[in-house]
Amino acid sequence: MADLPILLLNSFSYILVLILVAMGLVIIFGLMGVINMAHGEFFLLGAYTVVMTDSLGIGFWPGLILAPIIVGLVGLALEYFCIRFLYDRVLDTILATWGVSIAIKQLIIIFFGPAGLMVNPPLPQLVNMGLIEYPAYRLFIMLASLSVIGFTFFIFLKTDMGLAARAVIANRNMAASLGINTRQIYRNTFTFGSALAGLAGAIMAPLMSCDPQMGLGFFIPAFLAILVGGTGSLSGILAGGMVVGGSDSIISYLFSPVSSQIVVFTLAVIVIRIKPQGILGTKRNE
Amino acid sequence: MLNITNLHASYGGSRILQGVNLQVAQGQIMALMGRNGMGKTTLMRTIMGLLRPSSGHIIFDGKPIQGRQSYKISSDGIGYVPQGREIFGDFTVAENLRLGALKFDRKNRDIPEEIFDYFPILAQRQDQLAGSFSGGEQQMLAIARALVGRPKLLLLDEPSEGIQPSIVDEIGQILKKINSEAGLTILIVEQNVDMVLEIADNFSFMEKGIIVHNCPVQEIKADESIITGYISV
Amino acid sequence: MAFILETKDLTKQFGGLTAVDKTSLKLKEGGLRCILGPNGCGKTTLFNLISGCYKPTSGKIIFAGQDISGQPVHLINRAGIGRKFQIPSVFNSMTVEENLRVPSSSNWKPSLLRSKNSVPGNRQEILTLLNLLKLTEKTNELAGNLSHGEKQWLEIGMVMASKPRLMLLDEPTAGMTAAETNKTAQLIHQISIETGISVVVIEHDLNFVKKLASRVTVMYKGSIFREGNYEEIQEDKDVQSIYLGRKR
Amino acid sequence: MERKINVHKRLTSFFVLLAVSILVLIGSSALAGDKKSIKIGVVLPMSGGLELFGQQGIQGAQMAVAEINAAGGVLGGHKLELIVEDNKTDPKTAAEKTKKLILKDKVTAVLGPITSANRNAMLPFINKYKTPLLYATDYEGEACSRYLFCYSAIPDHYIKPFIPYLTKNYGNKFYLFGADYVWPHKMNEAIKKGITDAGGHTVAEEYTPFGVKDFAATIDKIVKSGAEVLVLTLPGADGQTLVKQMTEFGAKDKVKIAFMGFNDNYMSGLTGDQANGVITCNHFIQSLDRPEAKDFVGRQHKMFGKDAIVSFYADSHYGIVMLFKKAIEKAQSVDREKIIDAMPGLSVAAGNGQVTIHEDHHMTLNMLIAEVIDGKLQMKKYIGPTTASPQCAGKL
Amino acid sequence: MNKFAFISPNGRVNIIRIFVLIALGCFPLLQDAYLLSQLTVFLVYGLFAMSLSLIWGYGGILCFGHAVFFGIGAYIMALTTKGMIPGMTGIFTSTLFALLLSIAGTALFASILGYFLFSGRLSGPYFGIVTLAVAVVAERIATKWDYIGGFNGLTNIPAFSIGGYEVLDPLVLFYVILGICLILYLISDRIVNAPFGTILSAVRDNEDRVEFFGYNIANLKILIFSISAGIAGLAGALFAVAAEFVSPTILGFSLSTEVLIWVALGGREILLAAFLGAISVRTIEALLSDILGYYWILGLGVLFILCVMFFPRGLFGQLLSNKPRN
């Protein structure tokens, strides 16, 4: 049973990162019905921001701050030049954002080349936690993810901006009639969701190979987490992340990563089939 | 205060408003009456900017507002209480009220005290989920929420629908009070004749997308058959 | 067994709200019936129950002697109930003729490979229908390009093409001009008389109801409030007071 | 409405123009081509994920061709010419490009690709049109065809010298972890046998799908297993991710990482700390401290700039082009069949000493063991000529 | 006014159809063996694109994993003709039987998958994402499954043979595949113009309305899904013959999305437009991708975005539509 704490920590850190990645995706989808297929590439942009600041000698930490800002601006531009024309064509937003994902990935290849790039580990030491030693940076990631997730919940549940956004989700016309600029809310949300993806990419950059294909690795599990958790409420993603991330880590540990991927996929498809609204989603009608 | 001329609007190709002319004077309570499906709600939605008029003018407070976005119209000073109230059931009372004030600068977002004077029940139950309220309480909340936005003109769409008669009376009295104390102009769509006879100054009747008759309340009190002709079977 | 449709204590609740409350409605085969009532009285919910959109909370719907309550939408339609929606629901990207072909495909198993023009009888029916709807000239026009009134007629035609025994029409004249409303009244009258299809209409336009000269059912708070012919209803003081919001 | 129609008109005329220009292109390209040159088609990835390796392969081939041509070509003045095609790391594109090179450009031989899947997709055409395929990437072995020549380290090449070295220096308990596809499976099959032969034992053998980004659970398992050596057959980005996370967890102090296929390309993605201690077995590394290697790297840098990475891809692609040239000279003909018959037995001095191609169309290579020390991939032990067991008995 | 105003839309479309057929039929006159073999494969892609158009353009169902069916068809073809399916020998390894089996097997798989998804009323973006997941899983399984070649795939697939006669001549193979494409085009065109096609378009426009006419929407969708998959499977089988190999990449995410681009650019709502979309994108790609290098994919991505935003009917869609403008 000495395995348990580390297994839990490992699962927990994967779950938190998964939720962090999925969070941006789900608030955009929940609010606007837009599936942002370029989310993985926003993650990529975030990671490359850190790669750049690190190689320019500015270091990792400023990059971590810069990444969400830059990626947020990219998201803003995408919303302004593309997404807002497609709000009433939901399926087409999937296609358009997917085109964007192709373009961003290709731009990265053109500018940075196809090779994996490095980021100096910002916190290389291990922390002694009594029973076990655990990498400091991973603890930081958990803490950072937790606070970003908490911050997002705070924004949505406790601030005026979040109140307005929730009102727009619940009843767009009524919110507009109360003087809330729904367009603005959409734009802010898209920007915020993009910034979250950028932040997630920046946070993960020291831990994974930073190459142009890195976005996909989190994108698909994040999607499954959303589908499993349901899109109706923000807390759905917590449940979805827990189920997908947790089962993935545990099966990886007990069996192998190959079986865990197949099991998680199958599990997700079954959940989606039985509860199309997700485990925390509520069914429409009756 | 509100001057609508020759307003046309369609919904899904269906021509609902076919040339509406309507004037509401400052400080007045105007009742808009007519059968279902005649375009009253559509008119409200069009004034509020939720539906784009195909032609015609809406002048509010001396300024054309037709075709403006809803949130701007709200900021111009029109409050809206839609049919079915559309309060945010999953939000608390306080949040619902705060939503009405979000259009203001951060420092002006306080809920005016007099709101709770008009609707004392809301003061006690600020943290309760609005969805748990009864119909009448929800209606009060919806009106209060609109008032938080400090409108010059309040649009009310069937406030008495699905509400027990005693509360309808209460709401009517509160509206009258707000009208006389704060000078709020009100345009109310209503089927409950007793209530509007009590509070309205003027009546307009709508049929097939146009205003077919205008008259002051006295005229109706003198001859109720006017009303029956326009809204009953 | 003279009734084509009979609802027995039909009830539908949404959460705490009872939209339709123990409604017992009886319709004779081949008749025309208007349903009136103030907003929120449960008319459209009643239609949704009969056509299978909603499952009833309790009560029964008997159609042509069969209990159809709780059946899926498509089976209820196959049993012989056709419905027109309030907002015209035609197939915008298809031509008028194609729109009319949708319901007329035999046995709901549309032929995969047979040319649509190879069935002369079918074609003849569609031409007759187009003629009845006065849409012959628009045969090859996209339904999306029709005027609002024309869309409404087209949808009525589509429902007819599905050869129902009972047609439910939800506000067929909403958003129509006076002239279009008149034409619609004639059309419905004609359908009712010539085809023997039973027709139930939800309507607010009293001139229209008057023109149809049908029996009228007034609903209020989810139940049937009155039944009678147009004149009886018009003179009924209680009906007037519910419309004026005076009924307690 | 009017504007839309205009746009559409323009689009239509655009497409007409495009069609015309395509036809012109097709027509004109048919006329081009120098009669005296011997063409080698190159099918390597320049996009799609493995473009880095493709680029280095091309570097090697280009230098070989440049040197041959500068020395007067082959057979009294025939110049070699490379026609490079991008296979996008995708089998169906690789097959298409092979067809193009053989049918349209009428190349004498094809050089490439990187992955086995691409090679398999190309082989049908290679065989059908009887054109030699010069394959210069390490792979799992047992690919046999009269028309296929492999300048490749196959599992035997590594296992023979490397596993005994590992057991001797780092321990007996092995954990095998690889990507879930053919090469790692075949490698591990051979590695397990090598481990048993060397008296060690395999604690676990495990695979992971492509694209997994969090290996925490696996790393924990590896450490707990008590293994002394982790043999990685996890190429590319995922391998880098694993090494990064091993470092993060401090696991590298407990388990030695023997990373199969690790080469100079991996260094850019890892910091010195992360890469230090990773040990591998290969037939060429950029920092190889031997005269011919230094010379080779120098020539590469002269041609492609100081920053060019000179990995074994550059060396092997250079070497196989040189072998091909020798075969033409030996055959005294540009006839493909004669060239093929001339190939076996030829030797060439590439970046790492004399290497020889055998009857089974596979090579004797000079292997070496290298380790990352102080952030640089450095030679640890030179092993020298290593020959794999015969691959294609009766299959050619 | 439209410059084709002097002919009816139907006439215009027929002229283009005949023109395309003649152009393709006369193509071998160019006497270029390479281009011919390329076009042979492009025809297969065209057929594949057409199958996607059938379900996406006509049925309104966005399938993000259509390559699964293409791949399954290809694998069935390869396994059958190589005699790798246990118990199937002799006549059962013939090309024609394999073709039939590819169609039937793929359609069967699609109907099971379709039953699973459509009867759960999965639609819109959810359906797209689930099919995407199916494609990823399928590629995963094919990569892992050694018996069917694993990551490296299968090669040495026997040539197309009809009644013992092997089609080794690329020219004959081209005409055989062109013929099959033509037949499938005619069949598909018939389907979309038959009563079933009418209902299908109706489902795309307004699913509820169709249900209220007594149709079982789930069954209709399963049927078109299976037909579309069957055609994709046939295209895959032909690919296996024409390209002489199969590998996991042809049933995964990347080909699934490539075919979406072809169809979106060509015009999803018209079979021929989708077909031409595939052929022209592949042709331009073959010509330009080497010249433009990395910029080719960037350009394709941008073109795709613009097309989705401004030409939802695709570049050939309006030209080939015989319906009045909307």
CSV table of C-alpha atoms in Angstrom, one decimal, chain A:
chain,number,residue,atom,x,y,z
A,1,MET,CA,0.0,0.0,0.0
A,2,ALA,CA,3.0,2.3,-0.1
A,3,ASP,CA,2.2,2.6,-3.8
A,4,LEU,CA,-1.0,4.4,-3.0
A,5,PRO,CA,0.1,7.9,-2.2
A,6,ILE,CA,2.2,8.2,-5.3
A,7,LEU,CA,-0.4,6.6,-7.4
A,8,LEU,CA,-2.9,9.1,-6.1
A,9,LEU,CA,-0.5,12.0,-6.6
A,10,ASN,CA,0.2,10.9,-10.1
A,11,SER,CA,-3.4,10.5,-11.0
A,12,PHE,CA,-4.2,13.7,-9.3
A,13,SER,CA,-1.6,15.7,-11.3
A,14,TYR,CA,-2.8,14.2,-14.6
A,15,ILE,CA,-6.4,14.9,-13.7
A,16,LEU,CA,-5.7,18.5,-12.8
A,17,VAL,CA,-3.7,19.1,-16.0
A,18,LEU,CA,-6.5,17.5,-18.0
A,19,ILE,CA,-9.1,19.6,-16.4
A,20,LEU,CA,-6.9,22.7,-17.0
A,21,VAL,CA,-6.7,21.9,-20.7
A,22,ALA,CA,-10.4,21.0,-20.9
A,23,MET,CA,-11.6,24.0,-19.0
A,24,GLY,CA,-10.9,26.5,-21.8
A,25,LEU,CA,-12.6,24.1,-24.3
A,26,VAL,CA,-15.6,23.6,-22.1
A,27,ILE,CA,-16.3,27.2,-21.3
A,28,ILE,CA,-16.2,28.1,-25.0
A,29,PHE,CA,-18.4,25.1,-25.9
A,30,GLY,CA,-20.8,25.7,-23.0
A,31,LEU,CA,-21.2,29.3,-23.7
A,32,MET,CA,-21.1,29.6,-27.4
A,33,GLY,CA,-21.7,26.0,-28.7
A,34,VAL,CA,-18.4,26.3,-30.5
A,35,ILE,CA,-16.1,23.3,-30.5
A,36,ASN,CA,-12.7,24.9,-30.8
A,37,MET,CA,-10.7,22.3,-32.8
A,38,ALA,CA,-7.7,24.7,-32.6
A,39,HIS,CA,-7.6,24.3,-28.8
A,40,GLY,CA,-4.7,21.9,-29.1
A,41,GLU,CA,-2.8,24.4,-31.2
A,42,PHE,CA,-3.5,27.1,-28.6
A,43,PHE,CA,-1.9,24.8,-26.1
A,44,LEU,CA,1.0,24.5,-28.5
A,45,LEU,CA,1.4,28.2,-28.9
A,46,GLY,CA,1.5,28.6,-25.1
A,47,ALA,CA,4.3,26.0,-24.9
A,48,TYR,CA,6.2,27.7,-27.7
A,49,THR,CA,5.9,31.0,-25.9
A,50,VAL,CA,7.8,29.5,-23.0
A,51,VAL,CA,10.3,27.9,-25.3
A,52,MET,CA,11.0,31.3,-26.8
A,53,THR,CA,11.3,33.2,-23.6
A,54,ASP,CA,13.5,30.4,-22.2
A,55,SER,CA,15.8,30.4,-25.2
A,56,LEU,CA,16.0,34.2,-25.3
A,57,GLY,CA,17.2,34.1,-21.7
A,58,ILE,CA,14.2,35.8,-20.3
A,59,GLY,CA,13.5,32.6,-18.5
A,60,PHE,CA,10.5,30.4,-17.9
A,61,TRP,CA,8.5,32.4,-15.4
A,62,PRO,CA,7.9,35.5,-17.5
A,63,GLY,CA,7.0,33.1,-20.3
A,64,LEU,CA,4.4,31.5,-18.1
A,65,ILE,CA,2.8,34.9,-17.6
A,66,LEU,CA,3.2,35.9,-21.2
A,67,ALA,CA,1.8,32.7,-22.7
A,68,PRO,CA,-1.9,33.2,-21.7
A,69,ILE,CA,-1.7,36.9,-22.8
A,70,ILE,CA,-0.3,36.1,-26.2
A,71,VAL,CA,-2.6,33.1,-26.8
A,72,GLY,CA,-5.6,35.1,-25.5
A,73,LEU,CA,-4.8,37.7,-28.1
A,74,VAL,CA,-4.7,35.0,-30.8
A,75,GLY,CA,-8.0,33.8,-29.6
A,76,LEU,CA,-9.4,37.3,-29.7
A,77,ALA,CA,-8.3,37.7,-33.2
A,78,LEU,CA,-9.8,34.4,-34.2
A,79,GLU,CA,-13.1,35.3,-32.7
A,80,TYR,CA,-13.0,38.7,-34.4
A,81,PHE,CA,-12.1,37.6,-37.8
A,82,CYS,CA,-13.8,34.2,-38.0
A,83,ILE,CA,-15.9,32.8,-35.3
A,84,ARG,CA,-18.3,35.6,-34.9
A,85,PHE,CA,-19.5,35.1,-38.4
A,86,LEU,CA,-20.3,31.5,-37.8
A,87,TYR,CA,-22.3,31.6,-34.5
A,88,ASP,CA,-25.4,30.4,-36.2
A,89,ARG,CA,-23.6,27.6,-38.1
A,90,VAL,CA,-22.3,25.4,-35.3
A,91,LEU,CA,-21.0,22.6,-37.4
A,92,ASP,CA,-19.1,25.1,-39.6
A,93,THR,CA,-17.3,26.4,-36.5
A,94,ILE,CA,-15.8,22.9,-36.1
A,95,LEU,CA,-14.5,23.0,-39.6
A,96,ALA,CA,-13.3,26.6,-39.5
A,97,THR,CA,-11.4,26.1,-36.2
A,98,TRP,CA,-10.0,22.9,-37.5
A,99,GLY,CA,-8.7,24.9,-40.5
A,100,VAL,CA,-7.2,27.3,-38.0
A,101,SER,CA,-5.5,24.4,-36.2
A,102,ILE,CA,-3.8,23.3,-39.4
A,103,ALA,CA,-2.6,26.8,-40.2
A,104,ILE,CA,-1.2,27.4,-36.7
A,105,LYS,CA,0.6,24.1,-36.5
A,106,GLN,CA,2.1,24.8,-40.0
A,107,LEU,CA,3.1,28.3,-39.0
A,108,ILE,CA,4.9,26.9,-35.9
A,109,ILE,CA,6.7,24.4,-38.2
A,110,ILE,CA,7.7,27.2,-40.5
A,111,PHE,CA,9.0,29.4,-37.7
A,112,PHE,CA,10.5,26.9,-35.3
A,113,GLY,CA,11.1,23.9,-37.4
A,114,PRO,CA,9.8,20.4,-36.8
A,115,ALA,CA,12.3,19.3,-34.1
A,116,GLY,CA,11.5,19.0,-30.4
A,117,LEU,CA,12.7,22.0,-28.5
A,118,MET,CA,13.8,22.3,-24.9
A,119,VAL,CA,12.7,24.3,-21.9
A,120,ASN,CA,15.0,24.4,-18.8
A,121,PRO,CA,13.1,22.8,-15.9
A,122,PRO,CA,12.2,25.7,-13.7
A,123,LEU,CA,12.1,23.6,-10.5
A,124,PRO,CA,14.3,20.5,-10.9
A,125,GLN,CA,14.5,19.4,-7.3
A,126,LEU,CA,12.5,16.7,-5.5
A,127,VAL,CA,10.5,17.5,-2.4
A,128,ASN,CA,10.6,15.1,0.5
A,129,MET,CA,7.0,14.6,1.6
A,130,GLY,CA,7.6,12.2,4.4
A,131,LEU,CA,6.7,8.8,2.9
A,132,ILE,CA,7.8,9.7,-0.6
A,133,GLU,CA,9.7,12.2,-2.7
A,134,TYR,CA,7.9,14.1,-5.3
A,135,PRO,CA,9.1,16.5,-8.0
A,136,ALA,CA,8.7,20.1,-7.0
A,137,TYR,CA,7.6,21.2,-10.4
A,138,ARG,CA,4.8,18.7,-10.4
A,139,LEU,CA,3.6,20.0,-7.1
A,140,PHE,CA,3.7,23.4,-8.6
A,141,ILE,CA,1.7,22.2,-11.5
A,142,MET,CA,-0.9,20.8,-9.2
A,143,LEU,CA,-1.0,24.0,-7.2
A,144,ALA,CA,-1.1,26.2,-10.3
A,145,SER,CA,-3.8,24.1,-11.9
A,146,LEU,CA,-5.8,24.1,-8.8
A,147,SER,CA,-5.6,27.8,-8.5
A,148,VAL,CA,-6.4,28.4,-12.1
A,149,ILE,CA,-9.3,26.1,-11.9
A,150,GLY,CA,-10.4,27.8,-8.7
A,151,PHE,CA,-9.8,31.2,-10.3
A,152,THR,CA,-12.0,30.2,-13.2
A,153,PHE,CA,-14.7,29.0,-10.9
A,154,PHE,CA,-14.4,32.2,-8.9
A,155,ILE,CA,-14.7,34.3,-12.1
A,156,PHE,CA,-17.7,32.4,-13.2
A,157,LEU,CA,-19.5,32.1,-9.9
A,158,LYS,CA,-18.5,35.2,-8.0
A,159,THR,CA,-17.7,38.1,-10.2
A,160,ASP,CA,-19.9,40.3,-12.3
A,161,MET,CA,-18.3,39.2,-15.5
A,162,GLY,CA,-19.0,35.6,-14.6
A,163,LEU,CA,-22.5,36.5,-13.6
A,164,ALA,CA,-23.1,38.1,-17.0
A,165,ALA,CA,-21.6,35.1,-18.8
A,166,ARG,CA,-23.8,32.7,-16.9
A,167,ALA,CA,-26.8,34.8,-17.6
A,168,VAL,CA,-25.9,34.7,-21.3
A,169,ILE,CA,-25.6,31.0,-21.2
A,170,ALA,CA,-28.9,30.7,-19.4
A,171,ASN,CA,-30.9,33.1,-21.5
A,172,ARG,CA,-29.2,35.1,-24.1
A,173,ASN,CA,-32.0,37.4,-25.0
A,174,MET,CA,-33.0,38.2,-21.5
A,175,ALA,CA,-29.4,39.0,-20.7
A,176,ALA,CA,-29.2,41.4,-23.6
A,177,SER,CA,-32.4,43.0,-22.5
A,178,LEU,CA,-30.8,43.7,-19.2
A,179,GLY,CA,-28.1,45.7,-20.9
A,180,ILE,CA,-25.5,43.0,-21.1
A,181,ASN,CA,-23.4,43.1,-24.3
A,182,THR,CA,-23.6,39.5,-25.3
A,183,ARG,CA,-21.2,39.9,-28.2
A,184,GLN,CA,-18.7,41.2,-25.8
A,185,ILE,CA,-19.3,38.3,-23.4
A,186,TYR,CA,-18.7,35.9,-26.3
A,187,ARG,CA,-15.5,37.6,-27.2
A,188,ASN,CA,-14.3,37.7,-23.7
A,189,THR,CA,-15.1,34.1,-23.1
A,190,PHE,CA,-13.4,33.0,-26.3
A,191,THR,CA,-10.4,35.0,-25.3
A,192,PHE,CA,-10.4,33.7,-21.8
A,193,GLY,CA,-10.8,30.1,-23.0
A,194,SER,CA,-7.9,30.5,-25.4
A,195,ALA,CA,-5.7,32.0,-22.7
A,196,LEU,CA,-6.4,29.0,-20.5
A,197,ALA,CA,-5.2,26.7,-23.3
A,198,GLY,CA,-2.1,28.9,-23.7
A,199,LEU,CA,-1.4,28.7,-19.9
A,200,ALA,CA,-1.8,25.0,-19.9
A,201,GLY,CA,0.7,24.7,-22.7
A,202,ALA,CA,3.1,26.9,-20.9
A,203,ILE,CA,2.8,24.9,-17.7
A,204,MET,CA,3.3,21.6,-19.4
A,205,ALA,CA,6.2,22.7,-21.7
A,206,PRO,CA,9.0,21.7,-19.3
A,207,LEU,CA,7.5,18.3,-18.9
A,208,MET,CA,6.9,17.2,-22.4
A,209,SER,CA,8.6,17.2,-25.7
A,210,CYS,CA,7.8,20.6,-27.3
A,211,ASP,CA,7.2,19.8,-30.9
A,212,PRO,CA,4.5,20.8,-33.4
A,213,GLN,CA,2.5,17.7,-32.7
A,214,MET,CA,2.3,18.1,-28.9
A,215,GLY,CA,-1.2,19.6,-28.9
A,216,LEU,CA,-3.0,16.5,-29.9
A,217,GLY,CA,-1.9,14.4,-27.0
A,218,PHE,CA,-4.0,16.4,-24.5
A,219,PHE,CA,-6.7,17.5,-26.9
A,220,ILE,CA,-8.4,14.1,-27.4
A,221,PRO,CA,-8.5,13.1,-23.8
A,222,ALA,CA,-9.7,16.6,-22.9
A,223,PHE,CA,-12.5,16.2,-25.3
A,224,LEU,CA,-13.5,12.8,-23.9
A,225,ALA,CA,-13.5,14.4,-20.5
A,226,ILE,CA,-15.9,17.0,-21.7
A,227,LEU,CA,-18.2,14.6,-23.4
A,228,VAL,CA,-18.2,12.3,-20.4
A,229,GLY,CA,-18.7,15.1,-17.9
A,230,GLY,CA,-21.3,17.0,-19.8
A,231,THR,CA,-21.3,20.5,-21.1
A,232,GLY,CA,-24.2,21.9,-19.2
A,233,SER,CA,-22.3,23.2,-16.2
A,234,LEU,CA,-18.7,24.0,-15.3
A,235,SER,CA,-18.6,21.3,-12.7
A,236,GLY,CA,-19.2,18.7,-15.3
A,237,ILE,CA,-15.7,19.1,-16.4
A,238,LEU,CA,-14.5,18.2,-12.9
A,239,ALA,CA,-16.4,14.9,-13.0
A,240,GLY,CA,-15.3,14.2,-16.6
A,241,GLY,CA,-11.6,15.0,-15.9
A,242,MET,CA,-11.8,12.8,-12.8
A,243,VAL,CA,-13.3,9.8,-14.7
A,244,VAL,CA,-11.1,10.0,-17.8
A,245,GLY,CA,-7.9,11.1,-16.1
A,246,GLY,CA,-8.3,8.9,-13.1
A,247,SER,CA,-9.1,5.7,-15.0
A,248,ASP,CA,-6.3,6.4,-17.5
A,249,SER,CA,-3.7,6.8,-14.7
A,250,ILE,CA,-4.9,3.8,-12.8
A,251,ILE,CA,-5.2,1.5,-15.7
A,252,SER,CA,-1.8,2.6,-17.0
A,253,TYR,CA,-0.3,1.7,-13.6
A,254,LEU,CA,-2.1,-1.6,-13.2
A,255,PHE,CA,-1.9,-2.8,-16.8
A,256,SER,CA,-0.3,-0.7,-19.5
A,257,PRO,CA,-0.8,2.7,-21.3
A,258,VAL,CA,-2.0,0.8,-24.4
A,259,SER,CA,-4.8,-0.9,-22.6
A,260,SER,CA,-5.7,2.2,-20.7
A,261,GLN,CA,-6.1,4.2,-23.9
A,262,ILE,CA,-8.4,1.6,-25.4
A,263,VAL,CA,-10.4,1.2,-22.2
A,264,VAL,CA,-10.8,4.9,-21.7
A,265,PHE,CA,-12.0,5.4,-25.3
A,266,THR,CA,-14.4,2.6,-25.0
A,267,LEU,CA,-15.7,3.8,-21.6
A,268,ALA,CA,-16.1,7.3,-23.0
A,269,VAL,CA,-18.1,6.1,-26.0
A,270,ILE,CA,-20.3,4.0,-23.8
A,271,VAL,CA,-21.0,6.9,-21.4
A,272,ILE,CA,-21.7,9.2,-24.3
A,273,ARG,CA,-24.1,6.6,-25.7
A,274,ILE,CA,-26.0,6.0,-22.5
A,275,LYS,CA,-26.0,9.6,-21.3
A,276,PRO,CA,-25.5,11.9,-24.3
A,277,GLN,CA,-25.7,14.9,-22.0
A,278,GLY,CA,-22.8,13.6,-19.9
A,279,ILE,CA,-22.8,12.2,-16.4
A,280,LEU,CA,-23.5,15.6,-14.8
A,281,GLY,CA,-25.6,16.9,-17.7
A,282,THR,CA,-29.3,17.2,-17.5
A,283,LYS,CA,-31.5,15.9,-20.2
A,284,ARG,CA,-33.5,18.4,-22.2
A,285,ASN,CA,-37.3,18.0,-22.4
A,286,GLU,CA,-39.0,16.1,-19.6
